[in-house]
Amino acid sequence: MVPRVGRVRRRRRESPSVWTLEIEADGPAAAPGQFNMLTAFGIGEAAISLSGDPAVPGRLIHTIRAVGPVSRALTRLGAGEALGLRGPYGAGWPLAEAAGRDVVIVAGGLGLAPLRPALYRLLAERERYGRVLLLYGARSPADILFRRELESWRKRLDVGIEVTVDHAGSDWRGHVGVATALIGRAGFDPARTIAMICGPEIMMRFSIAALRDAGVTSQTIFLSMERNMKCAIGLCGHCQLGPVFVCREGPVFRHDRVAGLMTPKEL
Amino acid sequence: MEHRGHCVLTAAGLEALIDVLRRRGYRTIGPKIRDQAIVYDDIEAVADLPRGWTDEQAPGRYRLARRDDEALFGYAVGPHSWKAFLHPSMQRLWTARRAGDVVVVTPEPASAERLALIGVRACELKAIAVQDRVFLGGARVDPHYQARRADVFVVAMNCAEAGGTCFCVSMNAGPKADAGFDLALTEIMDGEHRFLVETGSAVGEEVLAELPERAAVQDDLAAAEAVVARTAASMGRQMRSDDLHDLLLDNLEHPRWDDVADRCLTCGACTMVCPTCFCTSVEDSSDLAVLESSRSRRWDSCFTMDFTHVPGGSVRASARSRYRQWMTHKLATWIDQFGTSGCVGCGRCLTWCPVGIDITEEVRAIRASPRRETAAP
Amino acid sequence: MSGAVKDIETIVREHPFFEGLLEPFGKLVSGCARNAHFQPGEYLFHEGGAADQFYLIRDGCVALEIKAPGRGAITFQTLRADEVVGLSWLIPPYRWTYDARAVEFTRAIAMDGACLRGKCEADHDLGYEVMKRFMPILVGRLQATRMQLLDVYGDDA
């Protein structure tokens, strides 16, 4: 309930409203898919997923979109400034379960940020997994997150990276179209595949449909849900989705656990 | 639970009980009339209690009325519940002080206050147990609730009056207190005005030992039983409750939700008076230079537009979805989360709803014409 | 692609769009087909032009664009091997509503739209086979367009 104090080491602008903070702080390392509650003192607190390499101790990387007073205040913190930190919280990506299998990662927009730690882990322990494939949809080429990193991963021979945008200028040589279209063309073996998805909920629903059309089962699809969070420990009631507390049993869920909860409107 | 056997106290004995508790350092809280309602407040003596008063309750209606006797507890429950003391509406969590780039965060110390709750009804005991499960029974314990709850002395009161909106019998939550108390009293007006006393803990026995009690005789026991039986037989409402989980969760698109949404003002009064509602929000504040800032926790309600706000808007934007959330959480998904229903049948949400929505009626309407739609996989 | 030069009928049959097409439809359809290729930057067609043919891509990449004043050309879809470029040849007034530009060197089967329309009118069974193959593409594009329209990734401006 009480934050510990961390310090911003660096911040980097990823796109007009998205910033990545590198934070120095004590405490347990977050696992891929987990989140921390970051406090901008005097303003408030927000739940932000880890977006950096979980293997580096004492250094937390969070990618934040400035959409409200708290996130805006966080993205304005400069090097040396203090912020509050609580966490890590939540259930993360099923990397242990993915061992020996092909991993298809489907990311939409800012959804690439909570998936990046999983990618770091997969690539660091590459021999543990089968095929690794990232399918990433962004709004336009200017909105592609972590572009240089994606380009350097692309140079590797053991990971597939496909990027698409909703629209582009004529200087874009890559895919234009919905991320779900990449799924149909990706050519993975559904029986060997574990899928991890993060992005706007509409995009996740359609991606799940495309994955299932391709033969991936509900038990091998994992998604990261987002809900309003205040306490992050299952005591304030805000993040409930049906019987589930997203902060505690999620944010990463196996699809069959939440499939029935995503269909009714406004649940 | 050890029972020493029953004994009897008079009103003088009740006065002595309050004194003993105060001498032992408890803050004694009990029913009192204020603002034309019976609320829970600090009491110092029997004279503070609503002697000779009762309440008339119906959906959307609460009035006090004079009794024709001098009963001290001759009413049901009012707008307050004990959560006002165990899970207060405002709780500071921490303060932070800054000097340059150095910030020091100081947690708010947990309360050291010892509470004695006098006149806790069976439904309220159940409600406290429900909140115990929420705040103490999971992986994360709420330290503030834990501290407040740690040394509470509970004087339960078996109801002699069933309220117009009560349905504790339907929820297996009363009217007789069976657990969670240090002492349980039943007020008997038949013959001498007295209280049958039952002990429920070692501390209860200790306190009782200091009181001018006399042993209970068969007459006392029979009179107390009759009081409870009469209350159980005169519940204001009734609701079948063994099938609510599936009934409600299989009918999430039932037209009744549109019907109740037309009436519901989303004012959230039900969540404020409900003894088990526990949702909170936090507020950060600071001085202008942000040299000192703090965070406080306050009650919140799932009926607010902001409750489910995510970038882009609220997940539950319509009144329909918010009413549905409250009712299905209280009666159905609470069971998945905590193993029991969240409802204890106290009737407060009926009484204090400005438009008189009655959840027993809403349940009845859905049960009468179930759709049994299950969500697509 | 190396190997012997294939005849147009084989190429048409091998394209996934016409998979499962029975004889004599294969012959009928091939009669309207010819090979085509485009250099990077070359336009297959322009907005407003007569939609008299459509293209089954064999390999390469084609960008569908719309020009907006002040915004230049906006690409809203790229299509690659095994996909179909051009749907307006099916419906009057048979005019293109966007530009199609080859992004890379692209080989395609160019289908004469008027020719195929005529044959479908004459043989409704052929017409049904063609419609059956176009409908899923149309519906898929519509669903994708809706998603793109919703601009789900949020306002990054």
CSV table of C-alpha atoms in Angstrom, one decimal, chain B residues 12-315:
chain,number,residue,atom,x,y,z
B,12,ALA,CA,-28.8,-1.3,35.1
B,13,GLY,CA,-26.7,-4.3,34.2
B,14,LEU,CA,-26.5,-2.9,30.6
B,15,GLU,CA,-25.3,0.5,32.1
B,16,ALA,CA,-22.7,-1.4,34.0
B,17,LEU,CA,-21.6,-3.2,30.9
B,18,ILE,CA,-21.0,0.2,29.1
B,19,ASP,CA,-19.0,1.4,32.1
B,20,VAL,CA,-16.9,-1.7,32.4
B,21,LEU,CA,-16.0,-1.5,28.7
B,22,ARG,CA,-15.1,2.2,28.9
B,23,ARG,CA,-13.0,1.5,32.0
B,24,ARG,CA,-11.2,-1.1,30.0
B,25,GLY,CA,-10.3,1.5,27.4
B,26,TYR,CA,-12.8,0.7,24.7
B,27,ARG,CA,-14.5,3.4,22.7
B,28,THR,CA,-18.1,2.4,23.1
B,29,ILE,CA,-20.3,2.8,20.0
B,30,GLY,CA,-24.0,2.0,19.8
B,31,PRO,CA,-27.3,3.2,18.4
B,32,LYS,CA,-28.4,6.8,18.9
B,33,ILE,CA,-31.0,9.0,17.3
B,34,ARG,CA,-29.5,11.7,15.2
B,35,ASP,CA,-31.0,13.5,12.1
B,36,GLN,CA,-34.3,11.6,12.5
B,37,ALA,CA,-32.6,8.2,12.1
B,38,ILE,CA,-31.0,5.6,14.4
B,39,VAL,CA,-27.3,5.7,13.6
B,40,TYR,CA,-24.2,4.3,15.2
B,41,ASP,CA,-22.3,6.8,17.3
B,42,ASP,CA,-20.3,7.1,20.5
B,43,ILE,CA,-22.5,6.3,23.6
B,44,GLU,CA,-21.7,6.8,27.2
B,45,ALA,CA,-24.7,5.5,28.9
B,46,VAL,CA,-28.0,3.7,28.5
B,47,ALA,CA,-29.6,7.1,28.4
B,48,ASP,CA,-28.0,7.7,25.0
B,49,LEU,CA,-29.9,4.7,23.5
B,50,PRO,CA,-33.2,5.2,21.5
B,51,ARG,CA,-35.4,4.0,24.4
B,52,GLY,CA,-39.0,3.5,23.2
B,53,TRP,CA,-38.4,4.1,19.6
B,54,THR,CA,-38.9,1.9,16.5
B,55,ASP,CA,-38.4,2.4,12.8
B,56,GLU,CA,-40.9,1.9,9.9
B,57,GLN,CA,-39.1,0.8,6.8
B,58,ALA,CA,-40.2,0.1,3.3
B,59,PRO,CA,-38.4,0.5,-0.1
B,60,GLY,CA,-37.5,4.1,-0.2
B,61,ARG,CA,-39.0,4.9,3.2
B,62,TYR,CA,-37.6,5.3,6.7
B,63,ARG,CA,-39.4,6.9,9.6
B,64,LEU,CA,-39.0,6.8,13.3
B,65,ALA,CA,-42.0,6.1,15.4
B,66,ARG,CA,-42.8,5.9,19.2
B,67,ARG,CA,-43.3,2.5,20.6
B,68,ASP,CA,-45.8,1.8,23.3
B,69,ASP,CA,-43.1,0.3,25.5
B,70,GLU,CA,-39.6,1.3,26.7
B,71,ALA,CA,-37.5,-1.2,24.7
B,72,LEU,CA,-34.0,0.0,24.2
B,73,PHE,CA,-33.3,-1.9,21.0
B,74,GLY,CA,-36.8,-2.1,19.5
B,75,TYR,CA,-35.9,-1.3,15.9
B,76,ALA,CA,-34.1,-2.8,13.0
B,77,VAL,CA,-31.0,-1.3,11.3
B,78,GLY,CA,-30.5,2.3,10.2
B,79,PRO,CA,-28.4,3.9,7.4
B,80,HIS,CA,-25.1,3.2,9.2
B,81,SER,CA,-23.4,-0.1,9.4
B,82,TRP,CA,-20.4,-1.0,11.5
B,83,LYS,CA,-18.1,-0.6,8.4
B,84,ALA,CA,-18.1,3.1,9.3
B,85,PHE,CA,-15.8,2.2,12.2
B,86,LEU,CA,-13.9,-0.9,10.9
B,87,HIS,CA,-13.4,0.3,7.3
B,88,PRO,CA,-13.9,4.1,7.7
B,89,SER,CA,-14.9,6.3,4.8
B,90,MET,CA,-11.6,8.2,4.9
B,91,GLN,CA,-8.2,6.7,5.7
B,92,ARG,CA,-4.8,8.3,5.1
B,93,LEU,CA,-2.3,5.8,3.7
B,94,TRP,CA,1.0,7.7,3.7
B,95,THR,CA,2.6,11.1,3.6
B,96,ALA,CA,5.7,12.1,1.6
B,97,ARG,CA,8.1,14.8,2.3
B,98,ARG,CA,10.5,16.2,-0.3
B,99,ALA,CA,13.7,18.1,0.1
B,100,GLY,CA,15.2,18.7,-3.3
B,101,ASP,CA,15.3,15.4,-5.1
B,102,VAL,CA,15.0,13.4,-2.0
B,103,VAL,CA,11.6,12.1,-1.0
B,104,VAL,CA,10.8,10.3,2.2
B,105,VAL,CA,7.5,8.3,2.4
B,106,THR,CA,6.0,7.7,5.8
B,107,PRO,CA,3.2,5.2,6.2
B,108,GLU,CA,0.2,6.2,8.2
B,109,PRO,CA,0.3,4.3,11.5
B,110,ALA,CA,-2.5,1.8,12.0
B,111,SER,CA,-5.2,2.7,14.4
B,112,ALA,CA,-4.6,1.9,18.1
B,113,GLU,CA,-8.2,2.6,19.1
B,114,ARG,CA,-10.1,-0.3,20.7
B,115,LEU,CA,-13.7,-0.4,19.7
B,116,ALA,CA,-16.7,-1.9,21.6
B,117,LEU,CA,-19.6,-2.3,19.3
B,118,ILE,CA,-22.9,-2.4,21.2
B,119,GLY,CA,-26.1,-3.7,19.6
B,120,VAL,CA,-24.7,-5.6,16.7
B,121,ARG,CA,-27.4,-7.5,14.8
B,122,ALA,CA,-27.0,-11.0,13.4
B,123,CYS,CA,-27.0,-9.7,9.9
B,124,GLU,CA,-24.3,-7.2,10.9
B,125,LEU,CA,-22.2,-10.0,12.4
B,126,LYS,CA,-22.4,-11.8,9.1
B,127,ALA,CA,-21.5,-8.6,7.3
B,128,ILE,CA,-18.5,-8.1,9.5
B,129,ALA,CA,-17.5,-11.7,8.7
B,130,VAL,CA,-17.9,-11.1,5.0
B,131,GLN,CA,-15.7,-8.0,5.2
B,132,ASP,CA,-13.2,-10.0,7.3
B,133,ARG,CA,-12.9,-12.4,4.4
B,134,VAL,CA,-12.4,-9.6,2.0
B,135,PHE,CA,-9.7,-7.7,4.0
B,136,LEU,CA,-8.1,-10.4,6.0
B,137,GLY,CA,-8.8,-13.7,4.1
B,138,GLY,CA,-6.8,-13.2,0.9
B,139,ALA,CA,-3.2,-13.1,-0.1
B,140,ARG,CA,-3.0,-9.4,0.7
B,141,VAL,CA,-4.2,-8.2,4.1
B,142,ASP,CA,-5.4,-4.6,4.7
B,143,PRO,CA,-3.3,-3.4,7.6
B,144,HIS,CA,-5.7,-0.7,8.6
B,145,TYR,CA,-8.7,-3.0,8.8
B,146,GLN,CA,-6.6,-5.6,10.5
B,147,ALA,CA,-5.6,-3.1,13.2
B,148,ARG,CA,-9.1,-1.8,13.8
B,149,ARG,CA,-10.5,-5.3,13.8
B,150,ALA,CA,-7.9,-6.8,16.1
B,151,ASP,CA,-9.3,-5.9,19.5
B,152,VAL,CA,-13.0,-5.2,18.9
B,153,PHE,CA,-15.5,-6.2,21.6
B,154,VAL,CA,-18.8,-7.2,20.1
B,155,VAL,CA,-22.0,-7.0,22.0
B,156,ALA,CA,-24.6,-8.6,19.7
B,157,MET,CA,-28.3,-8.0,20.0
B,158,ASN,CA,-30.8,-10.5,18.8
B,159,CYS,CA,-33.5,-8.7,16.9
B,160,ALA,CA,-36.9,-8.3,18.5
B,161,GLU,CA,-38.3,-6.5,15.6
B,162,ALA,CA,-38.0,-7.5,11.9
B,163,GLY,CA,-37.8,-4.4,9.7
B,164,GLY,CA,-40.1,-3.9,6.8
B,165,THR,CA,-37.3,-4.5,4.4
B,166,CYS,CA,-35.5,-7.3,6.3
B,167,PHE,CA,-34.8,-10.7,4.8
B,168,CYS,CA,-31.9,-12.1,6.9
B,169,VAL,CA,-33.7,-15.4,7.2
B,170,SER,CA,-33.6,-15.8,3.4
B,171,MET,CA,-29.8,-15.2,3.4
B,172,ASN,CA,-29.1,-17.5,6.4
B,173,ALA,CA,-27.9,-14.4,8.3
B,174,GLY,CA,-30.3,-14.2,11.2
B,175,PRO,CA,-32.2,-13.2,13.2
B,176,LYS,CA,-30.3,-15.0,15.9
B,177,ALA,CA,-26.6,-14.2,16.4
B,178,ASP,CA,-24.7,-17.5,16.3
B,179,ALA,CA,-21.0,-16.5,16.0
B,180,GLY,CA,-18.6,-13.6,16.0
B,181,PHE,CA,-19.6,-12.0,19.3
B,182,ASP,CA,-18.2,-11.7,22.8
B,183,LEU,CA,-21.6,-11.3,24.4
B,184,ALA,CA,-25.0,-11.7,22.7
B,185,LEU,CA,-28.1,-10.2,24.3
B,186,THR,CA,-31.8,-10.7,23.7
B,187,GLU,CA,-34.0,-7.9,25.0
B,188,ILE,CA,-37.1,-9.3,26.8
B,189,MET,CA,-40.1,-7.0,27.4
B,190,ASP,CA,-42.4,-9.7,28.5
B,191,GLY,CA,-42.6,-9.3,32.3
B,192,GLU,CA,-39.5,-7.6,33.8
B,193,HIS,CA,-37.5,-5.6,31.2
B,194,ARG,CA,-34.4,-7.7,31.0
B,195,PHE,CA,-31.7,-9.1,28.7
B,196,LEU,CA,-30.8,-12.7,28.3
B,197,VAL,CA,-27.0,-12.9,27.9
B,198,GLU,CA,-25.0,-15.5,26.1
B,199,THR,CA,-21.2,-15.5,26.1
B,200,GLY,CA,-19.2,-16.1,23.0
B,201,SER,CA,-15.6,-15.8,24.0
B,202,ALA,CA,-13.2,-15.8,26.9
B,203,VAL,CA,-13.1,-12.0,26.9
B,204,GLY,CA,-16.8,-11.9,26.9
B,205,GLU,CA,-16.9,-14.1,30.0
B,206,GLU,CA,-14.3,-11.9,31.7
B,207,VAL,CA,-16.4,-8.8,31.2
B,208,LEU,CA,-19.5,-10.5,32.2
B,209,ALA,CA,-17.9,-11.5,35.5
B,210,GLU,CA,-17.7,-7.8,36.4
B,211,LEU,CA,-21.4,-7.3,35.8
B,212,PRO,CA,-24.4,-7.6,38.2
B,213,GLU,CA,-26.0,-10.6,36.5
B,214,ARG,CA,-28.2,-13.3,37.7
B,215,ALA,CA,-28.5,-16.8,36.4
B,216,ALA,CA,-31.1,-17.4,33.7
B,217,VAL,CA,-34.2,-19.5,34.5
B,218,GLN,CA,-36.4,-21.5,32.1
B,219,ASP,CA,-38.8,-18.5,31.8
B,220,ASP,CA,-36.0,-16.3,30.6
B,221,LEU,CA,-34.8,-18.8,28.0
B,222,ALA,CA,-38.3,-19.4,26.7
B,223,ALA,CA,-39.1,-15.7,26.5
B,224,ALA,CA,-35.9,-15.1,24.5
B,225,GLU,CA,-36.6,-17.9,22.2
B,226,ALA,CA,-40.1,-16.6,21.6
B,227,VAL,CA,-38.6,-13.2,20.7
B,228,VAL,CA,-36.3,-14.6,18.1
B,229,ALA,CA,-39.0,-16.9,16.7
B,230,ARG,CA,-41.4,-14.0,16.3
B,231,THR,CA,-38.8,-12.0,14.5
B,232,ALA,CA,-37.9,-14.8,12.2
B,233,ALA,CA,-41.6,-15.2,11.3
B,234,SER,CA,-42.2,-11.6,10.5
B,235,MET,CA,-39.5,-10.7,8.0
B,236,GLY,CA,-40.5,-7.9,5.7
B,237,ARG,CA,-39.1,-9.6,2.6
B,238,GLN,CA,-38.3,-13.0,1.4
B,239,MET,CA,-35.9,-14.1,-1.4
B,240,ARG,CA,-34.9,-17.6,-2.5
B,241,SER,CA,-31.1,-17.5,-2.4
B,242,ASP,CA,-29.8,-20.9,-3.1
B,243,ASP,CA,-29.7,-20.5,-6.9
B,244,LEU,CA,-28.7,-16.9,-7.3
B,245,HIS,CA,-25.2,-17.5,-8.8
B,246,ASP,CA,-26.3,-19.3,-11.9
B,247,LEU,CA,-29.7,-17.5,-12.2
B,248,LEU,CA,-28.1,-14.1,-12.4
B,249,LEU,CA,-25.0,-15.0,-14.4
B,250,ASP,CA,-27.0,-16.9,-17.0
B,251,ASN,CA,-29.3,-13.9,-17.5
B,252,LEU,CA,-26.9,-11.0,-18.1
B,253,GLU,CA,-28.9,-9.8,-21.0
B,254,HIS,CA,-32.3,-10.2,-19.4
B,255,PRO,CA,-34.7,-7.3,-20.2
B,256,ARG,CA,-35.3,-6.7,-16.5
B,257,TRP,CA,-31.9,-5.0,-16.4
B,258,ASP,CA,-33.2,-2.4,-18.8
B,259,ASP,CA,-36.3,-2.1,-16.6
B,260,VAL,CA,-34.4,-1.4,-13.4
B,261,ALA,CA,-32.0,0.9,-15.3
B,262,ASP,CA,-35.0,3.1,-16.1
B,263,ARG,CA,-35.6,3.6,-12.4
B,264,CYS,CA,-32.1,3.6,-11.0
B,265,LEU,CA,-30.5,7.0,-10.5
B,266,THR,CA,-27.0,5.5,-10.1
B,267,CYS,CA,-26.8,7.7,-6.9
B,268,GLY,CA,-24.9,4.9,-5.1
B,269,ALA,CA,-26.8,5.2,-1.9
B,270,CYS,CA,-27.2,1.4,-1.8
B,271,THR,CA,-23.4,1.0,-1.8
B,272,MET,CA,-22.9,3.6,1.0
B,273,VAL,CA,-25.4,1.9,3.3
B,274,CYS,CA,-24.6,-1.7,2.4
B,275,PRO,CA,-22.6,-3.3,5.2
B,276,THR,CA,-20.5,-5.4,2.9
B,277,CYS,CA,-19.7,-3.0,0.1
B,278,PHE,CA,-16.0,-2.4,0.3
B,279,CYS,CA,-14.8,-0.6,-2.8
B,280,THR,CA,-12.5,2.3,-2.3
B,281,SER,CA,-10.6,4.9,-4.4
B,282,VAL,CA,-7.5,6.9,-3.6
B,283,GLU,CA,-6.8,10.6,-3.7
B,284,ASP,CA,-3.4,12.2,-3.7
B,285,SER,CA,-3.0,15.7,-2.5
B,286,SER,CA,-0.2,18.1,-1.9
B,287,ASP,CA,0.8,21.6,-1.2
B,288,LEU,CA,1.5,23.8,-4.2
B,289,ALA,CA,5.2,23.2,-4.2
B,290,VAL,CA,4.7,19.5,-3.7
B,291,LEU,CA,7.0,19.6,-0.7
B,292,GLU,CA,4.5,17.5,1.3
B,293,SER,CA,2.0,15.2,-0.4
B,294,SER,CA,-0.2,12.4,0.9
B,295,ARG,CA,-2.5,9.7,-0.3
B,296,SER,CA,-5.9,8.9,1.3
B,297,ARG,CA,-8.3,6.1,0.6
B,298,ARG,CA,-12.0,6.8,0.6
B,299,TRP,CA,-15.2,4.9,-0.1
B,300,ASP,CA,-16.1,4.6,-3.7
B,301,SER,CA,-19.1,3.2,-5.5
B,302,CYS,CA,-19.3,1.0,-8.6
B,303,PHE,CA,-22.2,3.2,-9.6
B,304,THR,CA,-20.0,6.2,-10.5
B,305,MET,CA,-19.2,6.9,-14.1
B,306,ASP,CA,-15.5,7.0,-13.3
B,307,PHE,CA,-15.3,3.7,-11.5
B,308,THR,CA,-14.3,1.7,-14.6
B,309,HIS,CA,-12.5,4.5,-16.5
B,310,VAL,CA,-9.8,3.4,-18.9
B,311,PRO,CA,-8.2,5.4,-21.7
B,312,GLY,CA,-11.0,5.9,-24.1
B,313,GLY,CA,-13.9,6.0,-21.6
B,314,SER,CA,-15.6,3.9,-19.0
B,315,VAL,CA,-16.1,0.2,-19.5
